[in-house]
Short mmCIF file of N, CA and C in Angstrom, two decimals:
data_model
loop_
_atom_site.label_atom_id
_atom_site.label_comp_id
_atom_site.label_asym_id
_atom_site.label_seq_id
_atom_site.Cartn_x
_atom_site.Cartn_y
_atom_site.Cartn_z
N MET A 1 61.21 61.73 49.30
CA MET A 1 60.30 62.60 48.59
C MET A 1 60.58 62.51 47.10
N ILE A 2 59.57 62.33 46.30
CA ILE A 2 59.72 62.20 44.87
C ILE A 2 59.34 63.52 44.21
N HIS A 3 60.28 64.09 43.46
CA HIS A 3 60.00 65.29 42.69
C HIS A 3 59.69 64.84 41.27
N ALA A 4 58.47 64.96 40.84
CA ALA A 4 58.10 64.43 39.53
C ALA A 4 56.88 65.13 38.99
N SER A 5 56.68 64.94 37.71
CA SER A 5 55.46 65.46 37.10
C SER A 5 54.30 64.58 37.50
N ASN A 6 53.08 65.02 37.24
CA ASN A 6 51.90 64.24 37.59
C ASN A 6 51.90 62.88 36.92
N VAL A 7 52.29 62.82 35.64
CA VAL A 7 52.30 61.54 34.94
C VAL A 7 53.29 60.60 35.58
N ARG A 8 54.48 61.09 35.87
CA ARG A 8 55.50 60.26 36.46
C ARG A 8 55.09 59.82 37.86
N SER A 9 54.49 60.70 38.62
CA SER A 9 54.02 60.34 39.95
C SER A 9 52.95 59.27 39.88
N LEU A 10 52.08 59.35 38.87
CA LEU A 10 51.04 58.36 38.70
C LEU A 10 51.64 56.99 38.43
N VAL A 11 52.67 56.94 37.59
CA VAL A 11 53.33 55.67 37.30
C VAL A 11 53.90 55.08 38.57
N LEU A 12 54.53 55.90 39.40
CA LEU A 12 55.11 55.41 40.64
C LEU A 12 54.06 55.04 41.67
N ALA A 13 52.97 55.78 41.72
CA ALA A 13 51.94 55.52 42.70
C ALA A 13 51.20 54.23 42.41
N ALA A 14 51.26 53.77 41.18
CA ALA A 14 50.54 52.56 40.80
C ALA A 14 51.18 51.31 41.38
N GLY A 15 52.39 51.39 41.92
CA GLY A 15 53.05 50.23 42.49
C GLY A 15 53.94 50.63 43.63
N SER A 16 54.40 49.66 44.37
CA SER A 16 55.29 49.99 45.47
C SER A 16 56.67 50.29 44.91
N LEU A 17 57.36 51.18 45.53
CA LEU A 17 58.65 51.63 45.04
C LEU A 17 59.74 50.91 45.81
N CYS A 18 60.63 50.26 45.09
CA CYS A 18 61.76 49.58 45.70
C CYS A 18 62.98 50.46 45.50
N ILE A 19 63.57 50.95 46.56
CA ILE A 19 64.73 51.82 46.43
C ILE A 19 65.95 50.98 46.15
N VAL A 20 66.61 51.25 45.02
CA VAL A 20 67.79 50.52 44.64
C VAL A 20 69.03 51.20 45.18
N SER A 21 68.99 52.51 45.28
CA SER A 21 70.17 53.20 45.75
C SER A 21 69.80 54.43 46.54
N ALA A 22 70.76 54.91 47.26
CA ALA A 22 70.56 56.14 48.03
C ALA A 22 71.13 57.29 47.22
N GLY A 23 70.61 57.50 46.05
CA GLY A 23 71.03 58.62 45.23
C GLY A 23 71.96 58.26 44.09
N THR A 24 72.64 57.12 44.15
CA THR A 24 73.53 56.75 43.07
C THR A 24 73.43 55.26 42.80
N ALA A 25 74.14 54.84 41.77
CA ALA A 25 74.10 53.44 41.36
C ALA A 25 75.12 52.62 42.13
N SER A 26 75.23 52.80 43.42
CA SER A 26 76.26 52.08 44.17
C SER A 26 75.71 51.47 45.45
N ALA A 27 74.54 50.87 45.38
CA ALA A 27 73.98 50.28 46.58
C ALA A 27 73.30 48.96 46.26
N GLN A 28 72.36 48.56 47.09
CA GLN A 28 71.71 47.26 46.95
C GLN A 28 70.68 47.25 45.84
N ALA A 29 70.31 46.04 45.41
CA ALA A 29 69.33 45.89 44.34
C ALA A 29 68.07 45.23 44.89
N VAL A 30 67.01 45.23 44.08
CA VAL A 30 65.78 44.57 44.47
C VAL A 30 65.94 43.07 44.32
N ALA A 31 65.01 42.31 44.88
CA ALA A 31 65.11 40.86 44.92
C ALA A 31 65.33 40.23 43.55
N ASN A 32 64.63 40.67 42.53
CA ASN A 32 64.80 40.03 41.23
C ASN A 32 65.83 40.73 40.35
N CYS A 33 66.60 41.68 40.91
CA CYS A 33 67.64 42.37 40.16
C CYS A 33 68.92 42.47 40.98
N PRO A 34 69.57 41.32 41.26
CA PRO A 34 70.80 41.38 42.06
C PRO A 34 71.92 42.08 41.30
N LEU A 35 72.69 42.86 42.01
CA LEU A 35 73.82 43.58 41.44
C LEU A 35 74.93 42.58 41.12
N GLN A 36 75.46 42.65 39.91
CA GLN A 36 76.54 41.77 39.48
C GLN A 36 77.82 42.59 39.38
N PRO A 37 78.95 41.98 39.75
CA PRO A 37 80.20 42.72 39.59
C PRO A 37 80.45 43.01 38.11
N ALA A 38 80.87 44.20 37.82
CA ALA A 38 81.17 44.58 36.44
C ALA A 38 82.68 44.69 36.28
N VAL A 39 83.16 44.39 35.10
CA VAL A 39 84.58 44.46 34.81
C VAL A 39 85.06 45.90 34.91
N SER A 40 84.22 46.83 34.56
CA SER A 40 84.56 48.24 34.51
C SER A 40 83.94 49.00 35.68
N THR A 41 84.61 50.03 36.13
CA THR A 41 84.04 50.88 37.17
C THR A 41 83.12 51.94 36.58
N THR A 42 82.92 51.91 35.26
CA THR A 42 82.05 52.90 34.63
C THR A 42 80.59 52.49 34.62
N ARG A 43 80.29 51.27 35.07
CA ARG A 43 78.91 50.80 35.01
C ARG A 43 78.65 49.75 36.08
N GLN A 44 77.36 49.48 36.31
CA GLN A 44 76.94 48.37 37.15
C GLN A 44 75.90 47.58 36.38
N VAL A 45 75.97 46.27 36.50
CA VAL A 45 75.07 45.39 35.77
C VAL A 45 74.13 44.71 36.75
N LEU A 46 72.84 44.77 36.45
CA LEU A 46 71.84 44.07 37.25
C LEU A 46 71.17 43.04 36.35
N ASN A 47 71.50 41.77 36.56
CA ASN A 47 70.85 40.70 35.82
C ASN A 47 69.63 40.31 36.62
N CYS A 48 68.51 40.82 36.22
CA CYS A 48 67.27 40.62 36.95
C CYS A 48 66.74 39.23 36.66
N GLU A 49 65.46 39.05 36.68
CA GLU A 49 64.89 37.75 36.35
C GLU A 49 65.38 37.32 34.98
N ALA A 50 65.24 36.04 34.67
CA ALA A 50 65.65 35.55 33.36
C ALA A 50 64.99 36.39 32.28
N GLY A 51 65.82 36.95 31.40
CA GLY A 51 65.28 37.75 30.31
C GLY A 51 65.28 39.25 30.54
N LEU A 52 65.76 39.71 31.70
CA LEU A 52 65.81 41.15 31.99
C LEU A 52 67.17 41.51 32.56
N SER A 53 67.89 42.35 31.82
CA SER A 53 69.20 42.83 32.25
C SER A 53 69.22 44.35 32.15
N VAL A 54 69.73 45.01 33.20
CA VAL A 54 69.83 46.46 33.22
C VAL A 54 71.27 46.84 33.54
N THR A 55 71.88 47.65 32.69
CA THR A 55 73.22 48.17 32.92
C THR A 55 73.07 49.67 33.17
N VAL A 56 73.59 50.14 34.30
CA VAL A 56 73.48 51.57 34.62
C VAL A 56 74.86 52.19 34.67
N GLU A 57 74.94 53.40 34.16
CA GLU A 57 76.18 54.16 34.19
C GLU A 57 76.54 54.50 35.63
N ARG A 58 77.82 54.45 35.93
CA ARG A 58 78.28 54.81 37.27
C ARG A 58 77.81 56.21 37.62
N GLY A 59 77.26 56.37 38.81
CA GLY A 59 76.77 57.66 39.26
C GLY A 59 75.34 57.95 38.87
N ALA A 60 74.70 57.00 38.17
CA ALA A 60 73.30 57.20 37.77
C ALA A 60 72.41 57.26 39.00
N HIS A 61 71.39 58.09 38.93
CA HIS A 61 70.40 58.19 40.00
C HIS A 61 69.15 57.48 39.50
N TYR A 62 68.82 56.34 40.13
CA TYR A 62 67.70 55.53 39.65
C TYR A 62 67.09 54.73 40.79
N ARG A 63 65.92 54.18 40.51
CA ARG A 63 65.27 53.25 41.43
C ARG A 63 64.35 52.36 40.60
N PHE A 64 64.05 51.19 41.13
CA PHE A 64 63.12 50.28 40.47
C PHE A 64 61.74 50.42 41.09
N ALA A 65 60.72 50.14 40.28
CA ALA A 65 59.34 50.15 40.77
C ALA A 65 58.69 48.81 40.45
N ASP A 66 57.85 48.36 41.36
CA ASP A 66 57.03 47.16 41.17
C ASP A 66 55.58 47.63 41.11
N ARG A 67 55.13 48.00 39.93
CA ARG A 67 53.82 48.62 39.78
C ARG A 67 52.65 47.68 40.02
N ASN A 68 52.83 46.41 39.71
CA ASN A 68 51.71 45.48 39.87
C ASN A 68 51.78 44.64 41.14
N HIS A 69 52.71 44.96 42.02
CA HIS A 69 52.83 44.32 43.34
C HIS A 69 53.07 42.82 43.27
N ASP A 70 53.80 42.35 42.25
CA ASP A 70 54.07 40.92 42.17
C ASP A 70 55.46 40.57 42.69
N GLY A 71 56.16 41.54 43.28
CA GLY A 71 57.48 41.29 43.84
C GLY A 71 58.61 41.40 42.82
N ARG A 72 58.30 41.80 41.61
CA ARG A 72 59.31 41.93 40.56
C ARG A 72 59.34 43.36 40.02
N ALA A 73 60.53 43.82 39.74
CA ALA A 73 60.68 45.16 39.15
C ALA A 73 60.12 45.14 37.73
N ASP A 74 59.26 46.10 37.41
CA ASP A 74 58.73 46.21 36.05
C ASP A 74 58.94 47.61 35.47
N ALA A 75 59.67 48.45 36.20
CA ALA A 75 60.01 49.79 35.70
C ALA A 75 61.29 50.27 36.36
N LEU A 76 62.05 51.03 35.61
CA LEU A 76 63.24 51.71 36.11
C LEU A 76 62.94 53.20 36.06
N VAL A 77 63.05 53.88 37.19
CA VAL A 77 62.87 55.33 37.25
C VAL A 77 64.27 55.92 37.23
N LEU A 78 64.62 56.57 36.12
CA LEU A 78 65.97 57.07 35.88
C LEU A 78 65.95 58.59 35.88
N ASP A 79 66.66 59.19 36.85
CA ASP A 79 66.68 60.65 36.97
C ASP A 79 67.92 61.29 36.36
N SER A 80 69.01 60.53 36.24
CA SER A 80 70.22 61.09 35.64
C SER A 80 71.11 59.98 35.10
N LYS A 81 71.94 60.35 34.16
CA LYS A 81 72.90 59.46 33.51
C LYS A 81 72.19 58.47 32.59
N ALA A 82 72.84 57.33 32.30
CA ALA A 82 72.33 56.43 31.27
C ALA A 82 72.10 55.02 31.79
N ALA A 83 71.20 54.32 31.11
CA ALA A 83 70.92 52.92 31.40
C ALA A 83 70.69 52.18 30.09
N LEU A 84 71.15 50.94 30.04
CA LEU A 84 70.92 50.05 28.90
C LEU A 84 70.03 48.93 29.40
N VAL A 85 68.91 48.71 28.73
CA VAL A 85 67.93 47.72 29.16
C VAL A 85 67.78 46.67 28.07
N ASP A 86 67.82 45.40 28.48
CA ASP A 86 67.64 44.29 27.55
C ASP A 86 66.51 43.42 28.07
N VAL A 87 65.41 43.34 27.31
CA VAL A 87 64.22 42.60 27.72
C VAL A 87 63.91 41.53 26.68
N ASP A 88 63.81 40.28 27.12
CA ASP A 88 63.40 39.17 26.25
C ASP A 88 61.90 38.98 26.42
N ARG A 89 61.14 39.30 25.38
CA ARG A 89 59.68 39.26 25.49
C ARG A 89 59.14 37.87 25.76
N ASN A 90 59.91 36.82 25.44
CA ASN A 90 59.47 35.46 25.70
C ASN A 90 59.59 35.08 27.17
N ARG A 91 60.38 35.84 27.93
CA ARG A 91 60.60 35.52 29.34
C ARG A 91 60.03 36.54 30.30
N VAL A 92 59.92 37.79 29.87
CA VAL A 92 59.43 38.86 30.74
C VAL A 92 58.01 39.21 30.31
N LYS A 93 57.06 38.81 31.10
CA LYS A 93 55.65 39.07 30.77
C LYS A 93 55.24 40.46 31.25
N GLY A 94 54.46 41.14 30.45
CA GLY A 94 53.96 42.45 30.83
C GLY A 94 54.84 43.61 30.45
N GLY A 95 56.03 43.35 29.92
CA GLY A 95 56.91 44.42 29.47
C GLY A 95 57.68 45.11 30.58
N PHE A 96 58.35 46.18 30.23
CA PHE A 96 59.21 46.93 31.14
C PHE A 96 59.23 48.38 30.67
N GLU A 97 59.31 49.31 31.61
CA GLU A 97 59.35 50.74 31.29
C GLU A 97 60.56 51.40 31.92
N VAL A 98 61.06 52.43 31.25
CA VAL A 98 62.03 53.34 31.84
C VAL A 98 61.32 54.69 31.91
N VAL A 99 61.21 55.22 33.12
CA VAL A 99 60.51 56.48 33.36
C VAL A 99 61.54 57.54 33.71
N THR A 100 61.53 58.66 32.95
CA THR A 100 62.44 59.77 33.22
C THR A 100 61.61 61.03 33.42
N PRO A 101 62.23 62.13 33.82
CA PRO A 101 61.46 63.36 33.97
C PRO A 101 60.81 63.84 32.67
N GLN A 102 61.40 63.48 31.51
CA GLN A 102 60.89 63.98 30.25
C GLN A 102 60.10 62.95 29.43
N ALA A 103 60.32 61.66 29.65
CA ALA A 103 59.70 60.66 28.78
C ALA A 103 59.51 59.33 29.51
N ILE A 104 58.62 58.52 28.94
CA ILE A 104 58.41 57.15 29.40
C ILE A 104 58.63 56.25 28.19
N ALA A 105 59.61 55.33 28.29
CA ALA A 105 59.90 54.40 27.21
C ALA A 105 59.45 53.01 27.65
N ALA A 106 58.58 52.38 26.88
CA ALA A 106 58.00 51.10 27.26
C ALA A 106 58.17 50.07 26.15
N VAL A 107 58.41 48.82 26.56
CA VAL A 107 58.58 47.74 25.59
C VAL A 107 58.01 46.43 26.10
N ARG A 108 57.86 45.52 25.20
CA ARG A 108 57.54 44.14 25.53
C ARG A 108 58.80 43.28 25.42
N GLY A 109 59.67 43.60 24.50
CA GLY A 109 60.92 42.86 24.35
C GLY A 109 61.84 43.54 23.36
N THR A 110 62.99 43.95 23.83
CA THR A 110 63.94 44.65 22.97
C THR A 110 65.20 44.98 23.76
N ARG A 111 66.08 45.73 23.12
CA ARG A 111 67.28 46.25 23.78
C ARG A 111 67.37 47.72 23.42
N TRP A 112 67.42 48.56 24.46
CA TRP A 112 67.45 50.00 24.20
C TRP A 112 68.20 50.71 25.31
N ALA A 113 68.64 51.93 24.99
CA ALA A 113 69.38 52.75 25.96
C ALA A 113 68.62 54.06 26.18
N VAL A 114 68.70 54.53 27.42
CA VAL A 114 68.08 55.80 27.79
C VAL A 114 69.13 56.64 28.49
N ASP A 115 69.21 57.91 28.12
CA ASP A 115 70.19 58.83 28.69
C ASP A 115 69.48 60.09 29.16
N VAL A 116 69.67 60.44 30.43
CA VAL A 116 69.04 61.63 31.01
C VAL A 116 70.15 62.61 31.39
N LYS A 117 70.09 63.81 30.81
CA LYS A 117 71.07 64.84 31.18
C LYS A 117 70.57 66.21 30.77
N ARG A 118 70.89 67.19 31.59
CA ARG A 118 70.58 68.60 31.32
C ARG A 118 69.15 68.83 30.84
N GLY A 119 68.19 68.24 31.51
CA GLY A 119 66.79 68.48 31.17
C GLY A 119 66.29 67.78 29.92
N ASN A 120 67.07 66.84 29.40
CA ASN A 120 66.68 66.10 28.21
C ASN A 120 66.78 64.60 28.46
N THR A 121 65.94 63.85 27.77
CA THR A 121 66.02 62.40 27.76
C THR A 121 66.20 61.95 26.32
N SER A 122 67.22 61.12 26.09
CA SER A 122 67.45 60.55 24.77
C SER A 122 67.21 59.05 24.85
N VAL A 123 66.50 58.51 23.87
CA VAL A 123 66.21 57.08 23.82
C VAL A 123 66.74 56.55 22.49
N LEU A 124 67.49 55.44 22.54
CA LEU A 124 68.05 54.79 21.36
C LEU A 124 67.64 53.33 21.37
N VAL A 125 67.15 52.83 20.24
CA VAL A 125 66.77 51.42 20.13
C VAL A 125 67.89 50.66 19.42
N LEU A 126 68.37 49.61 20.08
CA LEU A 126 69.42 48.77 19.50
C LEU A 126 68.84 47.52 18.85
N ARG A 127 67.70 47.05 19.36
CA ARG A 127 67.02 45.88 18.81
C ARG A 127 65.54 45.98 19.14
N GLY A 128 64.69 45.65 18.21
CA GLY A 128 63.26 45.64 18.48
C GLY A 128 62.61 47.00 18.28
N ARG A 129 61.55 47.25 19.04
CA ARG A 129 60.79 48.50 18.94
C ARG A 129 60.49 49.01 20.35
N VAL A 130 60.49 50.32 20.49
CA VAL A 130 60.22 50.96 21.78
C VAL A 130 59.21 52.08 21.57
N ALA A 131 58.19 52.12 22.42
CA ALA A 131 57.23 53.22 22.41
C ALA A 131 57.71 54.26 23.40
N VAL A 132 57.80 55.51 22.96
CA VAL A 132 58.26 56.61 23.81
C VAL A 132 57.15 57.65 23.88
N ASN A 133 56.77 58.04 25.09
CA ASN A 133 55.77 59.08 25.29
C ASN A 133 56.39 60.24 26.04
N LYS A 134 56.13 61.44 25.57
CA LYS A 134 56.65 62.64 26.21
C LYS A 134 55.77 62.97 27.40
N VAL A 135 56.37 63.17 28.56
CA VAL A 135 55.62 63.42 29.79
C VAL A 135 54.83 64.72 29.70
N SER A 136 55.43 65.79 29.16
CA SER A 136 54.77 67.10 29.18
C SER A 136 53.57 67.20 28.25
N THR A 137 53.54 66.40 27.18
CA THR A 137 52.45 66.51 26.20
C THR A 137 51.66 65.23 26.01
N GLY A 138 52.23 64.10 26.40
CA GLY A 138 51.58 62.82 26.16
C GLY A 138 51.80 62.30 24.75
N GLN A 139 52.46 63.09 23.90
CA GLN A 139 52.72 62.66 22.53
C GLN A 139 53.57 61.40 22.54
N GLY A 140 53.28 60.47 21.64
CA GLY A 140 54.04 59.24 21.57
C GLY A 140 54.58 58.96 20.18
N VAL A 141 55.72 58.26 20.15
CA VAL A 141 56.31 57.79 18.90
C VAL A 141 56.78 56.36 19.14
N THR A 142 56.95 55.62 18.07
CA THR A 142 57.52 54.28 18.15
C THR A 142 58.83 54.27 17.39
N LEU A 143 59.87 53.77 18.06
CA LEU A 143 61.21 53.73 17.48
C LEU A 143 61.55 52.31 17.06
N GLY A 144 62.29 52.19 15.95
CA GLY A 144 62.82 50.91 15.50
C GLY A 144 64.33 50.89 15.68
N GLN A 145 64.95 49.80 15.27
CA GLN A 145 66.38 49.62 15.43
C GLN A 145 67.17 50.78 14.81
N GLY A 146 68.12 51.32 15.59
CA GLY A 146 68.97 52.42 15.12
C GLY A 146 68.33 53.79 15.22
N GLN A 147 67.07 53.83 15.58
CA GLN A 147 66.37 55.12 15.69
C GLN A 147 66.43 55.64 17.12
N GLY A 148 66.35 56.96 17.23
CA GLY A 148 66.37 57.59 18.53
C GLY A 148 65.46 58.79 18.55
N VAL A 149 65.26 59.31 19.76
CA VAL A 149 64.45 60.50 19.94
C VAL A 149 65.00 61.25 21.15
N ASP A 150 64.90 62.56 21.10
CA ASP A 150 65.30 63.41 22.22
C ASP A 150 64.06 64.12 22.73
N ALA A 151 63.80 63.97 24.02
CA ALA A 151 62.63 64.61 24.64
C ALA A 151 63.09 65.63 25.66
N ASP A 152 62.45 66.79 25.65
CA ASP A 152 62.74 67.80 26.66
C ASP A 152 61.46 68.07 27.45
N ARG A 153 61.53 69.04 28.34
CA ARG A 153 60.36 69.35 29.18
C ARG A 153 59.34 70.23 28.47
N GLY A 154 59.71 70.76 27.32
CA GLY A 154 58.85 71.69 26.60
C GLY A 154 57.72 71.01 25.85
N ARG A 155 57.06 71.77 25.00
CA ARG A 155 55.90 71.28 24.27
C ARG A 155 56.23 70.92 22.82
N ALA A 156 57.50 71.03 22.43
CA ALA A 156 57.88 70.69 21.06
C ALA A 156 57.60 69.22 20.78
N ALA A 157 57.23 68.93 19.54
CA ALA A 157 56.92 67.56 19.14
C ALA A 157 58.16 66.68 19.16
N LEU A 158 57.97 65.40 19.46
CA LEU A 158 59.05 64.43 19.38
C LEU A 158 59.38 64.19 17.91
N ARG A 159 60.67 64.09 17.61
CA ARG A 159 61.11 63.86 16.24
C ARG A 159 62.03 62.64 16.21
N VAL A 160 61.61 61.60 15.51
CA VAL A 160 62.40 60.37 15.39
C VAL A 160 63.52 60.61 14.39
N THR A 161 64.75 60.21 14.78
CA THR A 161 65.90 60.35 13.89
C THR A 161 66.69 59.04 13.87
N GLN A 162 67.45 58.86 12.80
CA GLN A 162 68.38 57.74 12.72
C GLN A 162 69.68 58.23 13.36
N TRP A 163 70.12 57.57 14.42
CA TRP A 163 71.33 58.01 15.11
C TRP A 163 72.56 57.63 14.31
N GLY A 164 73.53 58.53 14.26
CA GLY A 164 74.81 58.25 13.62
C GLY A 164 75.67 57.36 14.51
N GLN A 165 76.59 56.64 13.88
CA GLN A 165 77.45 55.72 14.63
C GLN A 165 78.27 56.42 15.72
N PRO A 166 78.80 57.64 15.49
CA PRO A 166 79.56 58.29 16.57
C PRO A 166 78.72 58.52 17.83
N ARG A 167 77.46 58.92 17.67
CA ARG A 167 76.60 59.16 18.83
C ARG A 167 76.28 57.84 19.53
N ILE A 168 76.00 56.80 18.76
CA ILE A 168 75.73 55.48 19.34
C ILE A 168 76.95 54.99 20.10
N ASN A 169 78.13 55.09 19.48
CA ASN A 169 79.37 54.62 20.12
C ASN A 169 79.65 55.37 21.42
N ALA A 170 79.43 56.67 21.44
CA ALA A 170 79.70 57.46 22.64
C ALA A 170 78.80 57.02 23.80
N LEU A 171 77.52 56.81 23.53
CA LEU A 171 76.60 56.37 24.58
C LEU A 171 76.94 54.95 25.04
N MET A 172 77.20 54.06 24.11
CA MET A 172 77.51 52.67 24.47
C MET A 172 78.82 52.58 25.26
N ALA A 173 79.79 53.43 24.94
CA ALA A 173 81.05 53.42 25.68
C ALA A 173 80.82 53.79 27.14
N ARG A 174 79.91 54.73 27.40
CA ARG A 174 79.60 55.11 28.78
C ARG A 174 78.98 53.96 29.55
N LEU A 175 78.39 53.02 28.82
CA LEU A 175 77.74 51.86 29.44
C LEU A 175 78.60 50.61 29.34
N GLY A 176 79.87 50.78 28.97
CA GLY A 176 80.79 49.66 28.92
C GLY A 176 80.54 48.69 27.79
N GLN A 177 79.92 49.15 26.73
CA GLN A 177 79.58 48.28 25.60
C GLN A 177 80.50 48.53 24.42
#
């Protein structure tokens, strides 16, 4: 059973859902995202098709979705903890999305991190540009390198900020970076 807002349910209903885990980041992966052994027990690395890599924090609750039914994951549905996504636009056609209870972050090619905790979603761009839309209002912003945004379930506007190095380092450390 999926507990989600209408927007999030619509995103999932548009494609078949491939369950990656039974509640945590410690199970099998989809066909184009095989689980790779990680040096650290703090994360798991999924090197998907050429040009798509997803690193998830240990204990993260997530699943992949194949929205266009082509047999490849094109979205990560992240309910808790953090994920680092690296997409090469020259190799991954159609882009990739991370869907959380509070926001949808979509790209064609970039490297970005998403963190879900305590009713908030934080998005940080490490390379490229990411479009972030707030689920509750539909408001969207575009982030560039070093920029981030925090989205909650409320109606407050999204505010783009330049993240400080301590905040970036703390999130990246959780992802083994």
